[in-house]
mmCIF file with all atom_site columns, C-alpha atoms in Angstrom:
data_model
loop_
_atom_site.group_PDB
_atom_site.id
_atom_site.type_symbol
_atom_site.label_atom_id
_atom_site.label_alt_id
_atom_site.label_comp_id
_atom_site.label_asym_id
_atom_site.label_entity_id
_atom_site.label_seq_id
_atom_site.pdbx_PDB_ins_code
_atom_site.Cartn_x
_atom_site.Cartn_y
_atom_site.Cartn_z
_atom_site.occupancy
_atom_site.B_iso_or_equiv
_atom_site.pdbx_formal_charge
_atom_site.auth_seq_id
_atom_site.auth_comp_id
_atom_site.auth_asym_id
_atom_site.auth_atom_id
_atom_site.pdbx_PDB_model_num
ATOM 1   C CA . MET G 1 1   ? 2.169   7.117   -16.860 1.00 0.00 ? 1   MET G CA 1
ATOM 2   C CA . THR G 1 2   ? 0.470   6.826   -13.507 1.00 0.00 ? 2   THR G CA 1
ATOM 3   C CA . ASP G 1 3   ? 1.012   10.314  -12.452 1.00 0.00 ? 3   ASP G CA 1
ATOM 4   C CA . GLU G 1 4   ? -2.030  12.504  -13.463 1.00 0.00 ? 4   GLU G CA 1
ATOM 5   C CA . ASN G 1 5   ? 0.291   15.482  -13.820 1.00 0.00 ? 5   ASN G CA 1
ATOM 6   C CA . GLN G 1 6   ? 2.292   13.551  -16.324 1.00 0.00 ? 6   GLN G CA 1
ATOM 7   C CA . LEU G 1 7   ? -0.307  12.007  -18.581 1.00 0.00 ? 7   LEU G CA 1
ATOM 8   C CA . PRO G 1 8   ? 0.360   11.415  -22.213 1.00 0.00 ? 8   PRO G CA 1
ATOM 9   C CA . PRO G 1 9   ? -1.202  13.987  -24.455 1.00 0.00 ? 9   PRO G CA 1
ATOM 10  C CA . VAL G 1 10  ? -2.833  11.370  -26.441 1.00 0.00 ? 10  VAL G CA 1
ATOM 11  C CA . ALA G 1 11  ? -3.780  7.656   -26.171 1.00 0.00 ? 11  ALA G CA 1
ATOM 12  C CA . VAL G 1 12  ? -5.321  5.106   -28.665 1.00 0.00 ? 12  VAL G CA 1
ATOM 13  C CA . MET G 1 13  ? -7.303  1.995   -28.252 1.00 0.00 ? 13  MET G CA 1
ATOM 14  C CA . VAL G 1 14  ? -6.763  -0.577  -30.951 1.00 0.00 ? 14  VAL G CA 1
ATOM 15  C CA . GLN G 1 15  ? -9.286  -3.228  -31.265 1.00 0.00 ? 15  GLN G CA 1
ATOM 16  C CA . HIS G 1 16  ? -8.899  -6.356  -33.384 1.00 0.00 ? 16  HIS G CA 1
ATOM 17  C CA . PRO G 1 17  ? -9.216  -10.135 -33.497 1.00 0.00 ? 17  PRO G CA 1
ATOM 18  C CA . VAL G 1 18  ? -6.038  -12.537 -33.782 1.00 0.00 ? 18  VAL G CA 1
ATOM 19  C CA . ALA G 1 19  ? -5.733  -16.078 -34.604 1.00 0.00 ? 19  ALA G CA 1
ATOM 20  C CA . ASP G 1 20  ? -3.525  -17.142 -31.790 1.00 0.00 ? 20  ASP G CA 1
ATOM 21  C CA . PHE G 1 21  ? -2.697  -14.712 -28.705 1.00 0.00 ? 21  PHE G CA 1
ATOM 22  C CA . ASP G 1 22  ? 0.852   -16.183 -28.241 1.00 0.00 ? 22  ASP G CA 1
ATOM 23  C CA . THR G 1 23  ? 1.904   -15.895 -31.700 1.00 0.00 ? 23  THR G CA 1
ATOM 24  C CA . TRP G 1 24  ? 0.418   -12.312 -31.989 1.00 0.00 ? 24  TRP G CA 1
ATOM 25  C CA . LYS G 1 25  ? 2.176   -11.452 -28.802 1.00 0.00 ? 25  LYS G CA 1
ATOM 26  C CA . SER G 1 26  ? 5.607   -12.406 -29.784 1.00 0.00 ? 26  SER G CA 1
ATOM 27  C CA . GLY G 1 27  ? 5.440   -10.470 -33.057 1.00 0.00 ? 27  GLY G CA 1
ATOM 28  C CA . PHE G 1 28  ? 3.886   -7.624  -31.258 1.00 0.00 ? 28  PHE G CA 1
ATOM 29  C CA . ASP G 1 29  ? 6.695   -7.479  -28.770 1.00 0.00 ? 29  ASP G CA 1
ATOM 30  C CA . ALA G 1 30  ? 9.194   -7.736  -31.769 1.00 0.00 ? 30  ALA G CA 1
ATOM 31  C CA . HIS G 1 31  ? 7.567   -4.550  -33.371 1.00 0.00 ? 31  HIS G CA 1
ATOM 32  C CA . GLU G 1 32  ? 8.307   -2.397  -30.319 1.00 0.00 ? 32  GLU G CA 1
ATOM 33  C CA . GLY G 1 33  ? 10.866  -0.270  -32.091 1.00 0.00 ? 33  GLY G CA 1
ATOM 34  C CA . ALA G 1 34  ? 8.569   0.754   -34.722 1.00 0.00 ? 34  ALA G CA 1
ATOM 35  C CA . ARG G 1 35  ? 6.090   1.805   -32.190 1.00 0.00 ? 35  ARG G CA 1
ATOM 36  C CA . ARG G 1 36  ? 8.613   3.725   -30.374 1.00 0.00 ? 36  ARG G CA 1
ATOM 37  C CA . ASP G 1 37  ? 9.681   5.488   -33.519 1.00 0.00 ? 37  ASP G CA 1
ATOM 38  C CA . ALA G 1 38  ? 6.172   6.418   -34.111 1.00 0.00 ? 38  ALA G CA 1
ATOM 39  C CA . GLY G 1 39  ? 5.926   8.243   -30.854 1.00 0.00 ? 39  GLY G CA 1
ATOM 40  C CA . ILE G 1 40  ? 4.204   5.484   -28.811 1.00 0.00 ? 40  ILE G CA 1
ATOM 41  C CA . LEU G 1 41  ? 5.313   5.345   -25.011 1.00 0.00 ? 41  LEU G CA 1
ATOM 42  C CA . GLY G 1 42  ? 4.004   2.150   -23.928 1.00 0.00 ? 42  GLY G CA 1
ATOM 43  C CA . HIS G 1 43  ? 1.073   -0.332  -24.027 1.00 0.00 ? 43  HIS G CA 1
ATOM 44  C CA . HIS G 1 44  ? -1.460  -2.232  -21.932 1.00 0.00 ? 44  HIS G CA 1
ATOM 45  C CA . ILE G 1 45  ? -3.308  -5.317  -23.481 1.00 0.00 ? 45  ILE G CA 1
ATOM 46  C CA . ASN G 1 46  ? -6.752  -6.425  -22.770 1.00 0.00 ? 46  ASN G CA 1
ATOM 47  C CA . ARG G 1 47  ? -8.101  -9.882  -23.609 1.00 0.00 ? 47  ARG G CA 1
ATOM 48  C CA . SER G 1 48  ? -11.987 -9.951  -24.026 1.00 0.00 ? 48  SER G CA 1
ATOM 49  C CA . GLN G 1 49  ? -13.700 -12.117 -21.310 1.00 0.00 ? 49  GLN G CA 1
ATOM 50  C CA . ASP G 1 50  ? -15.771 -13.990 -24.070 1.00 0.00 ? 50  ASP G CA 1
ATOM 51  C CA . ASP G 1 51  ? -13.033 -14.471 -26.554 1.00 0.00 ? 51  ASP G CA 1
ATOM 52  C CA . PRO G 1 52  ? -9.563  -14.146 -25.340 1.00 0.00 ? 52  PRO G CA 1
ATOM 53  C CA . ASN G 1 53  ? -8.199  -13.981 -29.149 1.00 0.00 ? 53  ASN G CA 1
ATOM 54  C CA . SER G 1 54  ? -10.299 -10.626 -29.206 1.00 0.00 ? 54  SER G CA 1
ATOM 55  C CA . LEU G 1 55  ? -7.874  -7.764  -28.171 1.00 0.00 ? 55  LEU G CA 1
ATOM 56  C CA . ASN G 1 56  ? -8.117  -4.053  -27.139 1.00 0.00 ? 56  ASN G CA 1
ATOM 57  C CA . VAL G 1 57  ? -4.566  -2.724  -27.062 1.00 0.00 ? 57  VAL G CA 1
ATOM 58  C CA . TYR G 1 58  ? -4.220  0.812   -25.035 1.00 0.00 ? 58  TYR G CA 1
ATOM 59  C CA . MET G 1 59  ? -1.193  2.825   -26.170 1.00 0.00 ? 59  MET G CA 1
ATOM 60  C CA . ALA G 1 60  ? 0.095   5.967   -24.661 1.00 0.00 ? 60  ALA G CA 1
ATOM 61  C CA . VAL G 1 61  ? 1.225   8.410   -27.506 1.00 0.00 ? 61  VAL G CA 1
ATOM 62  C CA . SER G 1 62  ? 3.500   11.468  -27.450 1.00 0.00 ? 62  SER G CA 1
ATOM 63  C CA . ASP G 1 63  ? 2.746   12.757  -30.984 1.00 0.00 ? 63  ASP G CA 1
ATOM 64  C CA . LEU G 1 64  ? -0.552  12.323  -32.542 1.00 0.00 ? 64  LEU G CA 1
ATOM 65  C CA . ASP G 1 65  ? 0.409   13.116  -36.200 1.00 0.00 ? 65  ASP G CA 1
ATOM 66  C CA . ARG G 1 66  ? 3.152   10.340  -36.226 1.00 0.00 ? 66  ARG G CA 1
ATOM 67  C CA . ALA G 1 67  ? 0.978   7.868   -34.544 1.00 0.00 ? 67  ALA G CA 1
ATOM 68  C CA . ARG G 1 68  ? -1.911  8.595   -37.034 1.00 0.00 ? 68  ARG G CA 1
ATOM 69  C CA . ALA G 1 69  ? 0.452   8.035   -39.912 1.00 0.00 ? 69  ALA G CA 1
ATOM 70  C CA . PHE G 1 70  ? 1.919   4.914   -38.343 1.00 0.00 ? 70  PHE G CA 1
ATOM 71  C CA . SER G 1 71  ? -1.601  3.624   -37.906 1.00 0.00 ? 71  SER G CA 1
ATOM 72  C CA . SER G 1 72  ? -2.415  3.773   -41.587 1.00 0.00 ? 72  SER G CA 1
ATOM 73  C CA . SER G 1 73  ? 1.344   2.602   -42.795 1.00 0.00 ? 73  SER G CA 1
ATOM 74  C CA . PRO G 1 74  ? 1.849   -0.298  -44.947 1.00 0.00 ? 74  PRO G CA 1
ATOM 75  C CA . ASP G 1 75  ? 4.513   -1.407  -42.407 1.00 0.00 ? 75  ASP G CA 1
ATOM 76  C CA . LEU G 1 76  ? 1.914   -1.710  -39.671 1.00 0.00 ? 76  LEU G CA 1
ATOM 77  C CA . LYS G 1 77  ? -0.504  -3.386  -41.938 1.00 0.00 ? 77  LYS G CA 1
ATOM 78  C CA . ASN G 1 78  ? 2.073   -5.959  -43.056 1.00 0.00 ? 78  ASN G CA 1
ATOM 79  C CA . ALA G 1 79  ? 3.066   -6.649  -39.510 1.00 0.00 ? 79  ALA G CA 1
ATOM 80  C CA . MET G 1 80  ? -0.486  -7.295  -38.397 1.00 0.00 ? 80  MET G CA 1
ATOM 81  C CA . GLU G 1 81  ? -0.963  -9.696  -41.056 1.00 0.00 ? 81  GLU G CA 1
ATOM 82  C CA . GLU G 1 82  ? 2.232   -11.589 -40.159 1.00 0.00 ? 82  GLU G CA 1
ATOM 83  C CA . VAL G 1 83  ? 1.292   -11.932 -36.491 1.00 0.00 ? 83  VAL G CA 1
ATOM 84  C CA . GLY G 1 84  ? -2.102  -13.273 -37.293 1.00 0.00 ? 84  GLY G CA 1
ATOM 85  C CA . VAL G 1 85  ? -4.507  -10.341 -36.923 1.00 0.00 ? 85  VAL G CA 1
ATOM 86  C CA . THR G 1 86  ? -7.680  -11.713 -38.672 1.00 0.00 ? 86  THR G CA 1
ATOM 87  C CA . GLY G 1 87  ? -9.777  -8.565  -39.009 1.00 0.00 ? 87  GLY G CA 1
ATOM 88  C CA . PRO G 1 88  ? -9.525  -4.935  -39.617 1.00 0.00 ? 88  PRO G CA 1
ATOM 89  C CA . PRO G 1 89  ? -8.377  -2.933  -36.730 1.00 0.00 ? 89  PRO G CA 1
ATOM 90  C CA . GLU G 1 90  ? -10.547 -0.193  -35.038 1.00 0.00 ? 90  GLU G CA 1
ATOM 91  C CA . PHE G 1 91  ? -8.650  2.924   -33.621 1.00 0.00 ? 91  PHE G CA 1
ATOM 92  C CA . THR G 1 92  ? -10.101 5.005   -30.910 1.00 0.00 ? 92  THR G CA 1
ATOM 93  C CA . TRP G 1 93  ? -8.066  8.253   -30.450 1.00 0.00 ? 93  TRP G CA 1
ATOM 94  C CA . MET G 1 94  ? -8.513  9.708   -27.109 1.00 0.00 ? 94  MET G CA 1
ATOM 95  C CA . SER G 1 95  ? -7.158  12.500  -24.526 1.00 0.00 ? 95  SER G CA 1
ATOM 96  C CA . PRO G 1 96  ? -6.296  10.896  -21.274 1.00 0.00 ? 96  PRO G CA 1
ATOM 97  C CA . VAL G 1 97  ? -7.726  12.840  -18.407 1.00 0.00 ? 97  VAL G CA 1
ATOM 98  C CA . ARG G 1 98  ? -7.253  10.571  -15.407 1.00 0.00 ? 98  ARG G CA 1
ATOM 99  C CA . GLU G 1 99  ? -5.064  7.505   -14.665 1.00 0.00 ? 99  GLU G CA 1
ATOM 100 C CA . ALA G 1 100 ? -4.718  5.391   -11.582 1.00 0.00 ? 100 ALA G CA 1
ATOM 101 C CA . ILE G 1 101 ? -4.493  1.803   -12.993 1.00 0.00 ? 101 ILE G CA 1
ATOM 102 C CA . VAL G 1 102 ? -2.718  -1.281  -11.931 1.00 0.00 ? 102 VAL G CA 1
ATOM 103 C CA . TRP G 1 103 ? 0.056   -1.836  -14.475 1.00 0.00 ? 103 TRP G CA 1
ATOM 104 C CA . ASP G 1 104 ? 2.131   -4.663  -12.864 1.00 0.00 ? 104 ASP G CA 1
ATOM 105 C CA . ARG G 1 105 ? -0.426  -7.769  -13.015 1.00 0.00 ? 105 ARG G CA 1
ATOM 106 C CA . GLU G 1 106 ? -3.239  -9.140  -14.842 1.00 0.00 ? 106 GLU G CA 1
ATOM 107 C CA . LEU G 1 107 ? -6.713  -8.178  -13.635 1.00 0.00 ? 107 LEU G CA 1
ATOM 108 C CA . PRO G 1 108 ? -10.503 -8.252  -14.637 1.00 0.00 ? 108 PRO G CA 1
ATOM 109 C CA . ALA G 1 109 ? -11.244 -4.992  -16.320 1.00 0.00 ? 109 ALA G CA 1
ATOM 110 C CA . MET G 1 110 ? -14.269 -3.283  -18.027 1.00 0.00 ? 110 MET G CA 1
ATOM 111 C CA . ILE G 1 111 ? -14.235 -0.683  -20.634 1.00 0.00 ? 111 ILE G CA 1
ATOM 112 C CA . VAL G 1 112 ? -17.310 1.705   -20.340 1.00 0.00 ? 112 VAL G CA 1
ATOM 113 C CA . ALA G 1 113 ? -18.165 4.285   -23.206 1.00 0.00 ? 113 ALA G CA 1
ATOM 114 C CA . HIS G 1 114 ? -20.949 6.983   -23.017 1.00 0.00 ? 114 HIS G CA 1
ATOM 115 C CA . THR G 1 115 ? -21.882 10.385  -24.018 1.00 0.00 ? 115 THR G CA 1
ATOM 116 C CA . VAL G 1 116 ? -22.177 13.225  -21.774 1.00 0.00 ? 116 VAL G CA 1
ATOM 117 C CA . ALA G 1 117 ? -23.908 16.639  -21.883 1.00 0.00 ? 117 ALA G CA 1
ATOM 118 C CA . ASP G 1 118 ? -20.809 18.534  -20.580 1.00 0.00 ? 118 ASP G CA 1
ATOM 119 C CA . PHE G 1 119 ? -17.384 16.769  -20.367 1.00 0.00 ? 119 PHE G CA 1
ATOM 120 C CA . ASP G 1 120 ? -15.988 18.936  -17.517 1.00 0.00 ? 120 ASP G CA 1
ATOM 121 C CA . ALA G 1 121 ? -19.171 18.800  -15.529 1.00 0.00 ? 121 ALA G CA 1
ATOM 122 C CA . TRP G 1 122 ? -19.012 15.071  -16.033 1.00 0.00 ? 122 TRP G CA 1
ATOM 123 C CA . LEU G 1 123 ? -15.350 14.781  -14.948 1.00 0.00 ? 123 LEU G CA 1
ATOM 124 C CA . GLU G 1 124 ? -16.091 16.562  -11.644 1.00 0.00 ? 124 GLU G CA 1
ATOM 125 C CA . GLY G 1 125 ? -18.913 13.821  -10.877 1.00 0.00 ? 125 GLY G CA 1
ATOM 126 C CA . TYR G 1 126 ? -16.232 11.068  -11.948 1.00 0.00 ? 126 TYR G CA 1
ATOM 127 C CA . ASP G 1 127 ? -13.801 12.545  -9.396  1.00 0.00 ? 127 ASP G CA 1
ATOM 128 C CA . ALA G 1 128 ? -16.458 12.723  -6.622  1.00 0.00 ? 128 ALA G CA 1
ATOM 129 C CA . ALA G 1 129 ? -17.270 9.087   -7.184  1.00 0.00 ? 129 ALA G CA 1
ATOM 130 C CA . ASP G 1 130 ? -13.637 8.064   -6.139  1.00 0.00 ? 130 ASP G CA 1
ATOM 131 C CA . GLY G 1 131 ? -14.780 7.034   -2.668  1.00 0.00 ? 131 GLY G CA 1
ATOM 132 C CA . MET G 1 132 ? -17.816 4.860   -4.275  1.00 0.00 ? 132 MET G CA 1
ATOM 133 C CA . ARG G 1 133 ? -15.313 3.118   -6.657  1.00 0.00 ? 133 ARG G CA 1
ATOM 134 C CA . THR G 1 134 ? -12.843 2.249   -3.885  1.00 0.00 ? 134 THR G CA 1
ATOM 135 C CA . SER G 1 135 ? -15.630 0.938   -1.504  1.00 0.00 ? 135 SER G CA 1
ATOM 136 C CA . MET G 1 136 ? -17.112 -1.163  -4.141  1.00 0.00 ? 136 MET G CA 1
ATOM 137 C CA . GLY G 1 137 ? -13.747 -3.090  -5.114  1.00 0.00 ? 137 GLY G CA 1
ATOM 138 C CA . ILE G 1 138 ? -12.516 -0.910  -7.957  1.00 0.00 ? 138 ILE G CA 1
ATOM 139 C CA . VAL G 1 139 ? -8.711  -1.172  -7.713  1.00 0.00 ? 139 VAL G CA 1
ATOM 140 C CA . GLY G 1 140 ? -7.798  0.792   -10.626 1.00 0.00 ? 140 GLY G CA 1
ATOM 141 C CA . HIS G 1 141 ? -9.307  3.315   -13.159 1.00 0.00 ? 141 HIS G CA 1
ATOM 142 C CA . ALA G 1 142 ? -8.768  5.703   -15.914 1.00 0.00 ? 142 ALA G CA 1
ATOM 143 C CA . ALA G 1 143 ? -10.871 8.224   -18.006 1.00 0.00 ? 143 ALA G CA 1
ATOM 144 C CA . ASN G 1 144 ? -10.326 9.497   -21.490 1.00 0.00 ? 144 ASN G CA 1
ATOM 145 C CA . ARG G 1 145 ? -12.148 11.894  -23.706 1.00 0.00 ? 145 ARG G CA 1
ATOM 146 C CA . SER G 1 146 ? -12.543 10.888  -27.332 1.00 0.00 ? 146 SER G CA 1
ATOM 147 C CA . LEU G 1 147 ? -10.617 13.112  -29.973 1.00 0.00 ? 147 LEU G CA 1
ATOM 148 C CA . ASP G 1 148 ? -13.427 12.411  -32.718 1.00 0.00 ? 148 ASP G CA 1
ATOM 149 C CA . ASP G 1 149 ? -16.294 13.148  -30.376 1.00 0.00 ? 149 ASP G CA 1
ATOM 150 C CA . PRO G 1 150 ? -15.465 15.473  -27.315 1.00 0.00 ? 150 PRO G CA 1
ATOM 151 C CA . SER G 1 151 ? -18.833 14.562  -25.614 1.00 0.00 ? 151 SER G CA 1
ATOM 152 C CA . ARG G 1 152 ? -17.777 10.864  -25.447 1.00 0.00 ? 152 ARG G CA 1
ATOM 153 C CA . ALA G 1 153 ? -16.070 9.455   -22.265 1.00 0.00 ? 153 ALA G CA 1
ATOM 154 C CA . VAL G 1 154 ? -14.109 6.236   -22.222 1.00 0.00 ? 154 VAL G CA 1
ATOM 155 C CA . VAL G 1 155 ? -13.662 4.809   -18.839 1.00 0.00 ? 155 VAL G CA 1
ATOM 156 C CA . TYR G 1 156 ? -11.542 1.791   -17.649 1.00 0.00 ? 156 TYR G CA 1
ATOM 157 C CA . HIS G 1 157 ? -12.146 0.100   -14.251 1.00 0.00 ? 157 HIS G CA 1
ATOM 158 C CA . GLN G 1 158 ? -10.045 -2.887  -12.743 1.00 0.00 ? 158 GLN G CA 1
ATOM 159 C CA . ALA G 1 159 ? -11.356 -5.145  -9.897  1.00 0.00 ? 159 ALA G CA 1
ATOM 160 C CA . GLU G 1 160 ? -10.102 -8.364  -8.396  1.00 0.00 ? 160 GLU G CA 1
ATOM 161 C CA . SER G 1 161 ? -12.995 -10.241 -9.961  1.00 0.00 ? 161 SER G CA 1
ATOM 162 C CA . PHE G 1 162 ? -15.475 -9.923  -12.863 1.00 0.00 ? 162 PHE G CA 1
ATOM 163 C CA . GLU G 1 163 ? -18.289 -10.202 -10.065 1.00 0.00 ? 163 GLU G CA 1
ATOM 164 C CA . ALA G 1 164 ? -17.142 -7.062  -8.506  1.00 0.00 ? 164 ALA G CA 1
ATOM 165 C CA . LEU G 1 165 ? -17.125 -5.282  -11.822 1.00 0.00 ? 165 LEU G CA 1
ATOM 166 C CA . HIS G 1 166 ? -20.693 -6.543  -12.650 1.00 0.00 ? 166 HIS G CA 1
ATOM 167 C CA . ALA G 1 167 ? -21.836 -5.558  -9.019  1.00 0.00 ? 167 ALA G CA 1
ATOM 168 C CA . PHE G 1 168 ? -20.168 -2.096  -9.432  1.00 0.00 ? 168 PHE G CA 1
ATOM 169 C CA . LEU G 1 169 ? -22.077 -1.565  -12.883 1.00 0.00 ? 169 LEU G CA 1
ATOM 170 C CA . ALA G 1 170 ? -25.362 -2.486  -11.545 1.00 0.00 ? 170 ALA G CA 1
ATOM 171 C CA . ASP G 1 171 ? -25.314 -0.556  -8.291  1.00 0.00 ? 171 ASP G CA 1
ATOM 172 C CA . SER G 1 172 ? -28.089 1.984   -7.953  1.00 0.00 ? 172 SER G CA 1
ATOM 173 C CA . ASP G 1 173 ? -25.783 4.645   -6.547  1.00 0.00 ? 173 ASP G CA 1
ATOM 174 C CA . LEU G 1 174 ? -23.458 4.492   -9.571  1.00 0.00 ? 174 LEU G CA 1
ATOM 175 C CA . GLN G 1 175 ? -26.449 4.722   -11.844 1.00 0.00 ? 175 GLN G CA 1
ATOM 176 C CA . ALA G 1 176 ? -27.664 7.904   -9.913  1.00 0.00 ? 176 ALA G CA 1
ATOM 177 C CA . ALA G 1 177 ? -24.105 9.330   -10.024 1.00 0.00 ? 177 ALA G CA 1
ATOM 178 C CA . MET G 1 178 ? -23.980 8.941   -13.771 1.00 0.00 ? 178 MET G CA 1
ATOM 179 C CA . ARG G 1 179 ? -27.354 10.504  -14.404 1.00 0.00 ? 179 ARG G CA 1
ATOM 180 C CA . ASP G 1 180 ? -26.340 13.409  -12.047 1.00 0.00 ? 180 ASP G CA 1
ATOM 181 C CA . ALA G 1 181 ? -22.997 13.825  -13.934 1.00 0.00 ? 181 ALA G CA 1
ATOM 182 C CA . GLY G 1 182 ? -24.872 14.290  -17.222 1.00 0.00 ? 182 GLY G CA 1
ATOM 183 C CA . VAL G 1 183 ? -24.341 10.756  -19.055 1.00 0.00 ? 183 VAL G CA 1
ATOM 184 C CA . THR G 1 184 ? -26.778 11.014  -22.091 1.00 0.00 ? 184 THR G CA 1
ATOM 185 C CA . SER G 1 185 ? -26.530 7.626   -23.578 1.00 0.00 ? 185 SER G CA 1
ATOM 186 C CA . GLN G 1 186 ? -26.749 3.970   -22.756 1.00 0.00 ? 186 GLN G CA 1
ATOM 187 C CA . PRO G 1 187 ? -23.361 2.879   -21.662 1.00 0.00 ? 187 PRO G CA 1
ATOM 188 C CA . GLU G 1 188 ? -21.400 0.582   -24.029 1.00 0.00 ? 188 GLU G CA 1
ATOM 189 C CA . VAL G 1 189 ? -19.616 -1.973  -21.664 1.00 0.00 ? 189 VAL G CA 1
ATOM 190 C CA . SER G 1 190 ? -17.103 -4.751  -22.618 1.00 0.00 ? 190 SER G CA 1
ATOM 191 C CA . PHE G 1 191 ? -15.230 -7.101  -20.062 1.00 0.00 ? 191 PHE G CA 1
ATOM 192 C CA . HIS G 1 192 ? -11.662 -7.959  -20.474 1.00 0.00 ? 192 HIS G CA 1
ATOM 193 C CA . THR G 1 193 ? -8.522  -9.515  -18.672 1.00 0.00 ? 193 THR G CA 1
ATOM 194 C CA . GLY G 1 194 ? -6.058  -6.552  -18.564 1.00 0.00 ? 194 GLY G CA 1
ATOM 195 C CA . GLY G 1 195 ? -2.241  -6.791  -18.312 1.00 0.00 ? 195 GLY G CA 1
ATOM 196 C CA . TRP G 1 196 ? 0.786   -7.619  -20.368 1.00 0.00 ? 196 TRP G CA 1
ATOM 197 C CA . ALA G 1 197 ? 1.848   -3.852  -20.005 1.00 0.00 ? 197 ALA G CA 1
ATOM 198 C CA . SER G 1 198 ? 5.077   -2.271  -20.832 1.00 0.00 ? 198 SER G CA 1
ATOM 199 C CA . LEU G 1 199 ? 6.417   1.309   -20.539 1.00 0.00 ? 199 LEU G CA 1
ATOM 200 C CA . TYR G 1 200 ? 9.091   1.642   -23.385 1.00 0.00 ? 200 TYR G CA 1
ATOM 201 C CA . GLY G 1 201 ? 12.315  3.158   -21.914 1.00 0.00 ? 201 GLY G CA 1
#
């Protein structure tokens, strides 16, 4: 899923809290067959920096209709209850447009969401900032477009430390680049440890 010419047509981020990560992870892994049947291609798990039992799970999707049906199915609801999900899940459905993330190890990461005046123009600016990202220690990144709000971009950045992520976010050149690319809202930012990835064969 790292070749931008072979990006999945759809992705979903599922955010929810759990009682215990290890218990949840064991049950989540056991439920892989059901996800595969629902057209899910793989996953990447993010644990909140502030609360490691608050999860944001990215899943690549081959079939939107099947995945949406699965997301509201009694089977998934029961499975979540059994593995200790303690709050209602929030689903963010997206179209992946760029992906160059590190899949094979755990890394500090941040998820940034904001609205833009023109998504295509914003994406050009995002691509033009690739050198800036690299020079400031960003080792992996991805960009997605919300399916429910096409003016909303959801970006994922990885670095070797949370300090590098905070420095990048506060950099004046980045802020200027975001303005020039047409970002129209205050970014919503969350910090995570990302990893525990799997591509379903």
